[in-house]
Every structure is written in C-alpha cells, then in structure tokens.
Short mmCIF file of C-alpha atoms and ligand atoms in Angstrom, two decimals:
data_model
loop_
_atom_site.label_atom_id
_atom_site.label_comp_id
_atom_site.label_asym_id
_atom_site.label_seq_id
_atom_site.Cartn_x
_atom_site.Cartn_y
_atom_site.Cartn_z
CA MET A 1 41.96 83.16 108.02
CA TRP A 2 42.96 85.67 105.41
CA THR A 3 46.40 84.16 105.01
CA SER A 4 45.19 80.66 104.40
CA ARG A 5 42.66 81.81 101.82
CA LEU A 6 45.33 83.72 99.98
CA LEU A 7 47.62 80.70 99.96
CA LEU A 8 44.81 78.56 98.60
CA LEU A 9 44.24 81.02 95.79
CA LEU A 10 47.95 81.14 94.94
CA GLY A 11 48.08 77.38 94.96
CA ALA A 12 45.20 77.19 92.54
CA LEU A 13 46.95 79.61 90.14
CA THR A 14 50.23 77.75 90.20
CA TRP A 15 48.71 74.37 89.58
CA SER A 16 46.30 75.53 86.93
CA PRO A 17 46.84 73.31 83.87
CA TYR A 18 46.19 76.32 81.64
CA LEU A 19 49.25 78.21 82.91
CA ALA A 20 51.51 75.21 82.79
CA HIS A 21 50.88 74.68 79.09
CA THR A 22 51.19 78.22 77.77
CA TRP A 23 54.97 78.51 77.50
CA THR A 24 57.97 76.55 78.65
CA PRO A 25 61.22 78.44 78.43
CA CYS A 26 64.20 76.50 77.06
CA THR A 27 66.42 77.59 79.93
CA ASP A 28 66.06 78.52 83.54
CA LEU A 29 64.84 82.06 83.79
CA LEU A 30 67.55 82.79 86.30
CA PRO A 31 70.79 84.64 85.71
CA LEU A 32 73.10 82.15 83.96
CA ASP A 33 76.67 82.85 84.89
CA LEU A 34 78.59 82.06 81.69
CA LEU A 35 81.96 83.03 83.16
CA SER A 36 81.79 80.50 86.01
CA ARG A 37 81.05 77.75 83.53
CA VAL A 38 84.37 78.12 81.73
CA LEU A 39 86.54 78.46 84.80
CA PRO A 40 88.73 75.49 85.65
CA PRO A 41 87.28 73.64 88.63
CA SER A 42 90.25 73.97 90.94
CA THR A 43 92.14 77.05 91.93
CA ALA A 44 95.41 75.40 90.92
CA ALA A 45 94.33 75.26 87.31
CA THR A 46 93.00 78.79 87.57
CA LEU A 47 96.49 80.03 88.21
CA THR A 48 98.06 78.50 85.13
CA GLN A 49 95.30 78.99 82.57
CA VAL A 50 93.19 81.85 83.71
CA ARG A 51 94.82 84.47 85.85
CA MET A 52 92.89 86.13 88.62
CA VAL A 53 93.98 89.74 88.78
CA GLN A 54 93.15 92.48 91.24
CA SER A 55 92.96 95.90 89.74
CA ARG A 56 91.56 99.12 91.15
CA GLY A 57 90.15 97.33 94.15
CA SER A 58 88.30 94.57 92.30
CA ARG A 59 89.18 91.23 90.88
CA GLY A 60 88.65 89.85 87.43
CA PHE A 61 90.00 87.16 85.16
CA GLN A 62 92.70 87.56 82.57
CA LEU A 63 91.72 84.95 80.00
CA ALA A 64 94.12 85.60 77.15
CA ALA A 65 96.66 82.94 78.19
CA ALA A 66 94.18 80.07 78.01
CA ALA A 67 93.35 78.18 74.84
CA ALA A 68 90.15 79.55 73.30
CA THR A 69 88.54 76.13 73.21
CA SER A 70 89.14 75.54 76.90
CA LEU A 71 87.00 78.57 77.72
CA SER A 72 83.86 77.16 76.19
CA PHE A 73 80.92 74.93 76.99
CA PRO A 74 78.10 73.40 74.95
CA ALA A 75 74.92 75.46 74.75
CA SER A 76 73.01 72.33 75.73
CA GLN A 77 74.35 72.85 79.25
CA ILE A 78 71.98 75.75 79.74
CA PHE A 79 69.37 75.04 77.06
CA THR A 80 68.03 72.07 78.92
CA ASN A 81 64.33 72.10 78.05
CA CYS A 82 64.59 72.89 74.32
CA GLU A 83 67.09 74.46 71.94
CA THR A 84 65.62 77.79 70.90
CA PHE A 85 67.54 80.89 71.91
CA PRO A 86 65.24 83.32 73.72
CA ARG A 87 64.13 86.35 71.72
CA GLU A 88 64.13 88.41 74.87
CA PHE A 89 67.19 88.35 77.01
CA SER A 90 69.89 90.46 78.50
CA ILE A 91 73.62 90.09 78.86
CA VAL A 92 75.51 91.59 81.75
CA VAL A 93 79.26 92.15 81.44
CA THR A 94 81.73 93.69 83.86
CA LEU A 95 85.10 94.30 82.30
CA LYS A 96 88.19 96.41 82.42
CA ILE A 97 90.23 97.13 79.32
CA LYS A 98 93.51 98.92 79.53
CA GLN A 99 93.74 99.79 75.89
CA LEU A 100 92.61 98.62 72.50
CA ALA A 101 94.61 99.09 69.39
CA GLU A 102 93.04 101.09 66.60
CA ARG A 103 90.82 98.99 64.33
CA ARG A 104 91.11 96.10 66.70
CA SER A 105 88.06 94.48 68.17
CA GLU A 106 87.85 91.79 70.79
CA TYR A 107 85.18 89.23 71.56
CA ILE A 108 83.63 89.20 75.00
CA PHE A 109 81.73 86.07 74.11
CA SER A 110 80.37 84.22 71.11
CA LEU A 111 77.95 81.45 70.40
CA VAL A 112 79.28 79.33 67.55
CA GLN A 113 77.67 76.54 65.56
CA GLU A 114 80.18 73.76 65.96
CA GLU A 115 79.88 71.95 62.64
CA ASP A 116 80.22 74.81 60.19
CA ASP A 117 81.93 77.27 62.57
CA ARG A 118 79.09 79.72 61.98
CA LEU A 119 78.75 82.63 64.38
CA LEU A 120 75.27 82.66 65.90
CA LEU A 121 75.80 85.48 68.37
CA GLY A 122 78.73 87.59 69.36
CA LEU A 123 79.49 90.56 71.56
CA ARG A 124 82.53 92.55 70.56
CA VAL A 125 84.24 95.72 71.75
CA SER A 126 86.44 98.00 69.75
CA GLU A 127 88.06 101.34 70.47
CA GLU A 128 84.84 103.32 70.12
CA ARG A 129 82.11 100.73 69.70
CA VAL A 130 80.22 97.89 71.21
CA ASN A 131 78.99 95.52 68.52
CA PHE A 132 76.38 92.87 68.93
CA LEU A 133 76.56 90.37 66.10
CA VAL A 134 73.59 88.30 65.14
CA GLY A 135 74.61 85.42 62.90
CA ALA A 136 71.31 84.78 61.21
CA GLY A 137 71.30 87.34 58.41
CA GLY A 138 74.78 88.57 59.38
CA ARG A 139 73.47 91.56 61.26
CA ARG A 140 75.63 93.81 63.30
CA LEU A 141 74.18 96.19 65.85
CA SER A 142 76.66 98.95 66.59
CA PHE A 143 76.57 101.17 69.63
CA ARG A 144 78.94 103.96 68.66
CA GLY A 145 80.95 106.52 70.53
CA ILE A 146 81.60 104.24 73.49
CA ARG A 147 85.10 104.20 74.84
CA LEU A 148 85.45 101.32 77.21
CA ALA A 149 89.21 100.99 76.97
CA ASP A 150 90.03 103.53 79.66
CA ASP A 151 91.54 101.17 82.26
CA HIS A 152 88.47 101.46 84.49
CA TRP A 153 85.87 98.88 85.40
CA HIS A 154 82.60 99.11 83.48
CA THR A 155 79.39 97.18 83.67
CA LEU A 156 77.34 96.80 80.52
CA VAL A 157 73.81 95.55 80.26
CA LEU A 158 72.66 94.69 76.77
CA ALA A 159 68.94 94.04 76.73
CA VAL A 160 67.24 92.68 73.62
CA SER A 161 63.51 92.61 73.23
CA GLY A 162 61.55 92.64 69.99
CA HIS A 163 62.72 95.53 67.83
CA TYR A 164 64.80 97.04 70.61
CA ALA A 165 68.37 96.59 71.66
CA THR A 166 69.32 98.68 74.65
CA LEU A 167 72.77 99.19 76.07
CA THR A 168 73.22 100.58 79.57
CA ILE A 169 76.73 101.33 80.76
CA ASP A 170 77.46 101.85 84.44
CA CYS A 171 73.76 102.39 85.15
CA SER A 172 73.76 105.64 83.22
CA LEU A 173 71.28 106.64 80.51
CA PRO A 174 70.43 103.72 78.23
CA LEU A 175 71.31 103.82 74.53
CA ASP A 176 68.51 102.43 72.39
CA LEU A 177 68.68 100.95 68.92
CA VAL A 178 65.30 100.55 67.30
CA LEU A 179 65.24 98.21 64.33
CA ASP A 180 62.62 97.78 61.64
CA GLN A 181 62.50 94.08 62.31
CA PRO A 182 62.97 92.07 65.47
CA VAL A 183 66.60 91.94 66.61
CA LEU A 184 66.50 88.16 66.78
CA SER A 185 64.52 85.73 64.78
CA SER A 186 64.17 82.36 66.46
CA PHE A 187 67.23 80.23 66.04
CA SER A 188 68.31 76.90 67.36
CA THR A 189 71.31 76.47 69.64
CA ARG A 190 71.62 72.85 68.60
CA ARG A 191 75.27 71.72 68.48
CA SER A 192 76.54 75.15 69.35
CA ARG A 193 78.99 76.27 72.01
CA PHE A 194 79.51 79.37 74.07
CA TYR A 195 83.04 80.78 73.91
CA VAL A 196 84.05 83.24 76.59
CA GLY A 197 86.57 85.88 75.56
CA SER A 198 86.90 84.69 71.99
CA ARG A 199 85.23 83.61 68.79
CA ARG A 200 86.80 80.15 69.00
CA ARG A 201 90.10 81.47 67.60
CA TRP A 202 93.29 83.09 68.70
CA LYS A 203 92.42 86.17 66.72
CA ASP A 204 90.35 88.91 68.34
CA ARG A 205 90.56 87.47 71.80
CA PHE A 206 89.61 89.53 74.79
CA SER A 207 92.74 90.97 76.36
CA GLY A 208 91.21 92.79 79.32
CA LEU A 209 89.88 91.64 82.65
CA LEU A 210 86.48 89.99 82.85
CA ARG A 211 84.63 89.97 86.15
CA GLN A 212 81.08 89.18 85.16
CA LEU A 213 79.37 87.58 82.16
CA VAL A 214 75.77 86.64 82.67
CA LEU A 215 72.94 85.72 80.35
CA LEU A 216 69.52 86.47 81.73
CA PRO A 217 66.94 84.81 79.48
CA GLY A 218 63.49 86.30 79.25
CA SER A 219 64.01 89.72 80.75
CA ASP A 220 65.93 92.95 81.01
CA ALA A 221 68.47 92.80 83.82
CA THR A 222 68.83 96.58 84.11
CA PRO A 223 66.21 97.08 86.85
CA ARG A 224 67.88 94.31 88.85
CA LEU A 225 71.23 96.08 88.75
CA CYS A 226 70.45 99.74 88.68
CA PRO A 227 70.61 102.01 90.52
CA ALA A 228 73.71 100.64 92.17
CA SER A 229 76.02 102.05 94.81
CA LYS A 230 78.97 101.15 92.58
CA PRO A 231 77.48 101.35 89.07
CA ARG A 232 80.77 100.41 87.40
CA LEU A 233 80.75 97.17 89.36
CA ALA A 234 77.01 96.48 89.51
CA GLU A 235 76.49 92.77 90.10
CA LEU A 236 73.97 90.27 88.92
CA SER A 237 76.15 87.19 89.34
CA VAL A 238 79.90 87.15 89.77
CA PRO A 239 81.99 83.94 90.04
CA GLU A 240 82.27 83.01 93.67
CA VAL A 241 86.05 82.82 93.72
CA LEU A 242 86.27 86.51 92.78
CA VAL A 243 84.09 87.46 95.70
CA THR A 244 85.42 85.10 98.36
CA THR A 245 89.14 85.67 97.81
CA PRO A 246 90.07 88.47 100.19
CA LEU A 247 91.03 91.69 98.51
CA LEU A 248 94.41 93.13 99.14
CA SER A 249 94.41 96.65 100.44
CA ASP A 250 94.85 99.37 97.88
CA GLN A 251 96.81 101.32 100.46
CA GLN A 252 99.67 98.86 100.06
CA PRO A 253 100.29 98.89 96.35
CA SER A 254 103.73 97.38 96.68
CA VAL A 255 102.31 94.26 98.33
CA PHE A 256 100.30 92.97 95.44
CA THR A 257 102.56 93.78 92.56
CA TYR A 258 103.18 90.05 92.14
CA GLU A 259 99.67 89.54 90.88
CA ALA A 260 98.41 92.94 89.81
CA GLU A 261 99.14 94.07 86.34
CA VAL A 262 102.55 95.58 86.49
CA ARG A 263 102.84 98.59 84.30
CA VAL A 264 106.43 99.62 84.27
CA THR A 265 107.14 102.76 82.33
CA GLN A 266 110.67 103.62 81.32
CA GLY A 267 112.29 106.86 80.34
CA GLY A 268 111.18 110.37 81.30
CA VAL A 269 109.03 111.11 84.33
CA PRO A 270 105.51 109.85 83.60
CA PRO A 271 102.58 111.66 85.22
CA CYS A 272 101.62 110.46 88.70
CA SER A 273 98.17 111.66 89.69
CA PRO A 274 95.15 110.32 91.61
CA GLY A 275 93.99 107.15 89.88
CA GLY A 276 97.53 106.20 88.96
CA GLU A 277 98.24 104.56 92.33
CA GLY A 278 100.45 101.50 92.10
CA GLN A 279 101.88 102.41 88.73
CA LEU A 280 105.57 101.67 88.40
CA TRP A 281 108.26 103.61 86.67
CA PHE A 282 111.83 102.53 86.13
CA ASN A 283 113.98 105.59 86.45
CA THR A 284 116.78 104.78 84.04
CA LEU A 285 118.95 107.67 85.21
CA ARG A 286 118.97 106.67 88.86
CA ARG A 287 118.54 103.00 88.06
CA ASN A 288 115.73 102.52 90.54
CA LEU A 289 112.08 101.52 90.49
CA GLN A 290 109.55 104.15 91.52
CA ILE A 291 105.94 103.68 92.58
CA CYS A 292 103.18 106.26 92.21
CA ASP A 293 101.12 106.87 95.36
CA GLY A 294 98.60 109.02 93.52
CA HIS A 295 100.62 112.23 93.93
CA THR A 296 104.34 111.63 93.75
CA TRP A 297 106.84 109.01 92.71
CA THR A 298 108.51 107.21 95.60
CA PRO A 299 111.54 104.99 95.17
CA LEU A 300 110.89 101.30 95.67
CA LEU A 301 113.58 98.75 96.45
CA GLN A 302 116.22 101.46 96.24
CA ARG A 303 119.77 100.56 97.10
CA PRO A 304 121.04 102.81 99.87
CA GLN A 305 123.42 105.41 98.58
CA ARG A 306 127.00 104.55 99.44
CA LEU A 307 130.24 106.42 99.14
CA ASP A 308 132.27 104.49 96.67
CA TYR A 309 135.57 105.83 98.08
CA VAL A 310 136.88 107.79 101.03
CA GLU A 311 139.77 110.13 100.54
CA ASP A 312 142.46 110.15 103.17
CA TYR A 313 142.08 113.60 104.71
CA GLN A 314 143.95 113.61 107.96
CA ASP A 315 145.74 111.15 110.20
CA VAL A 316 144.95 111.82 113.84
CA LEU A 317 147.56 110.34 116.09
CA THR A 318 146.38 109.20 119.48
CA SER A 319 148.75 108.37 122.29
CA SER A 320 147.67 104.73 122.66
CA GLU A 321 145.20 102.17 121.26
CA THR A 322 141.87 103.92 120.66
CA PHE A 323 138.58 102.10 121.16
CA ASP A 324 136.06 104.84 120.40
CA VAL A 325 135.78 108.37 119.13
CA GLU A 326 132.95 110.78 119.88
CA VAL A 327 132.43 113.95 117.92
CA PHE A 328 130.52 116.79 119.57
CA SER A 329 130.25 120.52 119.35
CA ILE A 330 130.25 123.16 122.05
CA PRO A 331 128.30 126.26 121.10
CA GLY A 332 130.64 129.17 120.69
CA GLU A 333 133.70 126.89 120.97
CA GLY A 334 133.47 124.68 117.95
CA LEU A 335 133.73 121.04 117.02
CA PHE A 336 135.53 118.50 119.19
CA MET A 337 136.44 114.87 119.07
CA ALA A 338 137.22 112.72 122.08
CA ALA A 339 139.25 109.54 121.67
CA ALA A 340 139.01 106.78 124.27
CA ASN A 341 142.51 105.41 124.72
CA ARG A 342 143.91 102.41 126.53
CA ASP A 343 146.91 103.81 128.42
CA ILE A 344 146.77 105.86 131.61
CA HIS A 345 149.56 108.20 130.54
CA PRO A 346 148.70 110.59 129.09
CA GLY A 347 145.18 109.01 128.97
CA SER A 348 142.52 109.93 126.45
CA GLY A 349 142.70 112.87 124.11
CA VAL A 350 140.28 115.57 123.20
CA PHE A 351 140.86 117.17 119.79
CA GLN A 352 139.50 120.43 118.45
CA TRP A 353 138.65 121.24 114.85
CA VAL A 354 140.91 124.14 113.96
CA ASP A 355 141.54 125.40 110.43
CA GLY A 356 140.00 122.28 108.91
CA ARG A 357 141.98 119.84 111.02
CA PHE A 358 141.69 118.09 114.38
CA GLN A 359 144.38 119.24 116.82
CA LEU A 360 145.09 117.87 120.28
CA TYR A 361 143.33 120.15 122.72
CA GLN A 362 143.57 118.38 126.05
CA ASN A 363 144.85 115.18 127.66
CA ILE A 364 142.37 113.55 130.07
CA SER A 365 143.58 110.96 132.46
CA THR A 366 141.66 107.70 131.93
CA GLN A 367 142.44 104.03 132.45
CA GLU A 368 141.46 101.58 129.73
CA ALA A 369 138.82 103.97 128.42
CA ARG A 370 136.38 102.19 126.10
CA ALA A 371 133.93 104.84 124.96
CA TRP A 372 133.08 108.50 125.05
CA LYS A 373 129.58 109.99 125.28
CA HIS A 374 128.76 113.64 125.30
CA PHE A 375 125.73 115.16 126.99
CA THR A 376 124.24 118.60 127.51
CA LEU A 377 123.72 119.98 131.00
CA GLU A 378 121.70 123.18 131.24
CA GLY A 379 123.06 124.28 127.91
CA GLN A 380 126.67 123.26 128.65
CA VAL A 381 128.20 120.36 126.81
CA SER A 382 130.19 117.92 128.84
CA SER A 383 131.59 114.62 127.95
CA THR A 384 132.24 111.52 129.94
CA SER A 385 134.29 108.43 129.36
CA THR A 386 133.47 104.93 130.45
CA THR A 387 136.22 102.79 131.64
CA SER A 388 136.52 99.12 132.19
CA THR A 389 137.56 98.03 135.65
C1 NAG B 1 149.31 115.55 125.98
O1 NAG B 1 150.25 114.54 126.29
C2 NAG B 1 151.32 114.39 125.35
C3 NAG B 1 152.14 113.19 125.76
O2 NAG B 1 152.45 113.19 127.09
C4 NAG B 1 152.10 115.68 125.31
O3 NAG B 1 153.11 115.55 124.30
C5 NAG B 1 151.20 116.84 124.97
O4 NAG B 1 151.86 118.06 124.98
C6 NAG B 1 150.00 116.89 125.90
N1 NAG B 1 149.09 117.89 125.38
C7 NAG B 1 148.29 118.65 126.11
C8 NAG B 1 147.46 119.64 125.35
O5 NAG B 1 148.26 118.56 127.30
#
C-alpha cells in the first residue's frame, strides 16, 4: 500500500502544470559529449583524419591533422529547445599534452559566431595557465600556475555558476575564481558552431591527445566524477570507440609502436626511468634503436654482430675428406679437436692444442666417419664417432 501511495504522489508532482511551466532548459540536462559529435562516423575516416593514439595505458584522439572546420558542429544540434547558453554549466576535459612552447596557447574548444567569426566561448591551455574566454565583454578568466603539459593524462572540470568559476584538476582541491559580476551574461548560440581542438583556424590548434570533452548544462560535474579511482582519467562520458577498442598491453611496448607516439631521441644516452617505458632512442654510435623498459635501455631490432673477416690462422691437414670436427677439452689435458674422416687408413684424427696450434695427437680407425660427439662419463671425457654403414 505504501508503495502505490508514494507512486501516486510522485506522479502528481511530475504532472503538475506549475512545475512544467517554471523553466525549460534549452538543452538536455545530460552530459553532452562534444568530442563524439566531431568524430568521423566510420573508423576508416578516423584513421586518416583523426588519429586514435594509445599512450600511458589510455587512448585519446590526435586531432591536429584534421581540418579545423571538419571538427565542428552547429550549436543548434544540442540547443534544441531554445538558443540561450546556460549560465550554469560545467565542462569536463581529459587530455594529455606532451609539451607546449613558451607563449603558445592551444584551444581545447571554442564556440564561434559563424557570421562575424566572433568568439563566444573558448577554453585554452598554455604553458602555465588554463584560460576560459568569454566573448561577450571579451573577458578572460585565468587559472594560473597550472602545468598541464607534462605528458601525463589530466582531467579538468571547469564549473561555472553565477559569480564563480571553479577548476578542479584530477579531482584534487578546486581552484576558485570569484568575480564581481556573473561569469556569463545570457547570450544566444544562434548561428554559432562548436569547434573541438581549435578556434576555427589553423593557428593555436590543440596538439595533444583529447580523450574526453563534455558539456554538462545546468550543474557542476565534479561530484559526478570525484572521488575517482583514477582521478587523472575520471570519466563522465568518453567516446565509445576509445573504450571499446581493446587496449594493447603496456608490458609489450614494442608491439604498439606503430600507433603510439614514437619519441625517438638521438645523440647521448637519454635518461630511462620509471614512467619512460616505451621511449625510443637511436644510438648513433652503435647504429641501433634502443627501447626504455623503465630502468634500462635495451636494443631493439639490432643486427646480430658479425665478424667481418676471418684471418687464416692455421691449416690443419687431415688424412682424408673430413665431414665434421668436434672441439672438446679434457680437464688437466687441454683442448682437443676430433676430425671425422672418410678413409679407413689411417681413419679419423684427434688433434691437440699445443703452443697455440692443433697438432695430430692420435689416429683412430674409423670407416666413413660422419660426425664426432664428445661426452663426459663420471668426470672423464670421451668421444665417439658415428659412422655410416
Ligand atoms: C697417423 O697416421 C699417419 C698416416 O698414416 C702417420 O703419418 C702418423 O704418424 C700417425 N700419427 C699418429 C700420432 O699415430
């Protein structure tokens, strides 16, 4: 009885005309995966335009090879009910940046007014900053002292609400910016487009790997992500292809070099320490490629060492055609060589190493001997010949 009454009450609340008319959001209030929306539909296209790269055990997209305009979609795709950008929202980004040049900044995404190319919103990273650009009024919110370009995965949650902009990196302590006026004033997304990894230009494009880019309208995504077991890779919504493609084992770094970023260092010995697994180094002196296993450099695809010449040292004359030689040593006696010879007389020969040369030590009667093998019997070395019959 209790259950049905409760259901009735819930039903009444949901259908109440009062609630339905208070506020209609312009978008779904669900996580909106912006990254999936710009990915080519088939995997074949993914390979040519957008490269899927596995790095440090996780996959992301390398976008820099694709035309900026191809990685975009009209805002109307997600602003389906009306056109106003929410004043409360959060953006979740998982990225990995190897390095950023000094004074260089790269766009993670932008929202651009198509007609006059006006920037409405933009999220940018530079060597020591994360900048959130708000077009209306040309405001720039700077989170300083943040070094994301350390070749590790990081997950950022930027939450905007009223006068507050909060940045949480890898689920650690949030950085708050408190402004004297609301971060966003209402603006229309009419005729605007989202650009992933750029600001609609070649310049300032995102050069790193992008694994997640999600807009969550209406609320702060941080409590949905944090705490996380892997805070650097905390997930709200990641493109399916990144999750469903099986990961290659990190224990076999040489296997996935065809698709992982190949960092080949030349010259002197670079450091090889934990975290540097899979790094490659071309040893110019030895002319071989070395791979770091986290501790030491190991040669990869090395050509076996070969003697490039053999000096004629001694001619050992055997009494007839020799099919096999066996070298063995007898403790206390020295080094010997047995030659398996064709003729019966005087048969095969055993030579001893004396004064740096092999000298005939003994004739052993054999017939058509083909091979010699030596063996040890209770500490004594003997040798035996096999003969064809
Ligand atoms: C082995 O046989 C050859 C040819 O018959 C002979 O010249 C030589 O002295 C023999 N050597 C030994 C150590 O028996």
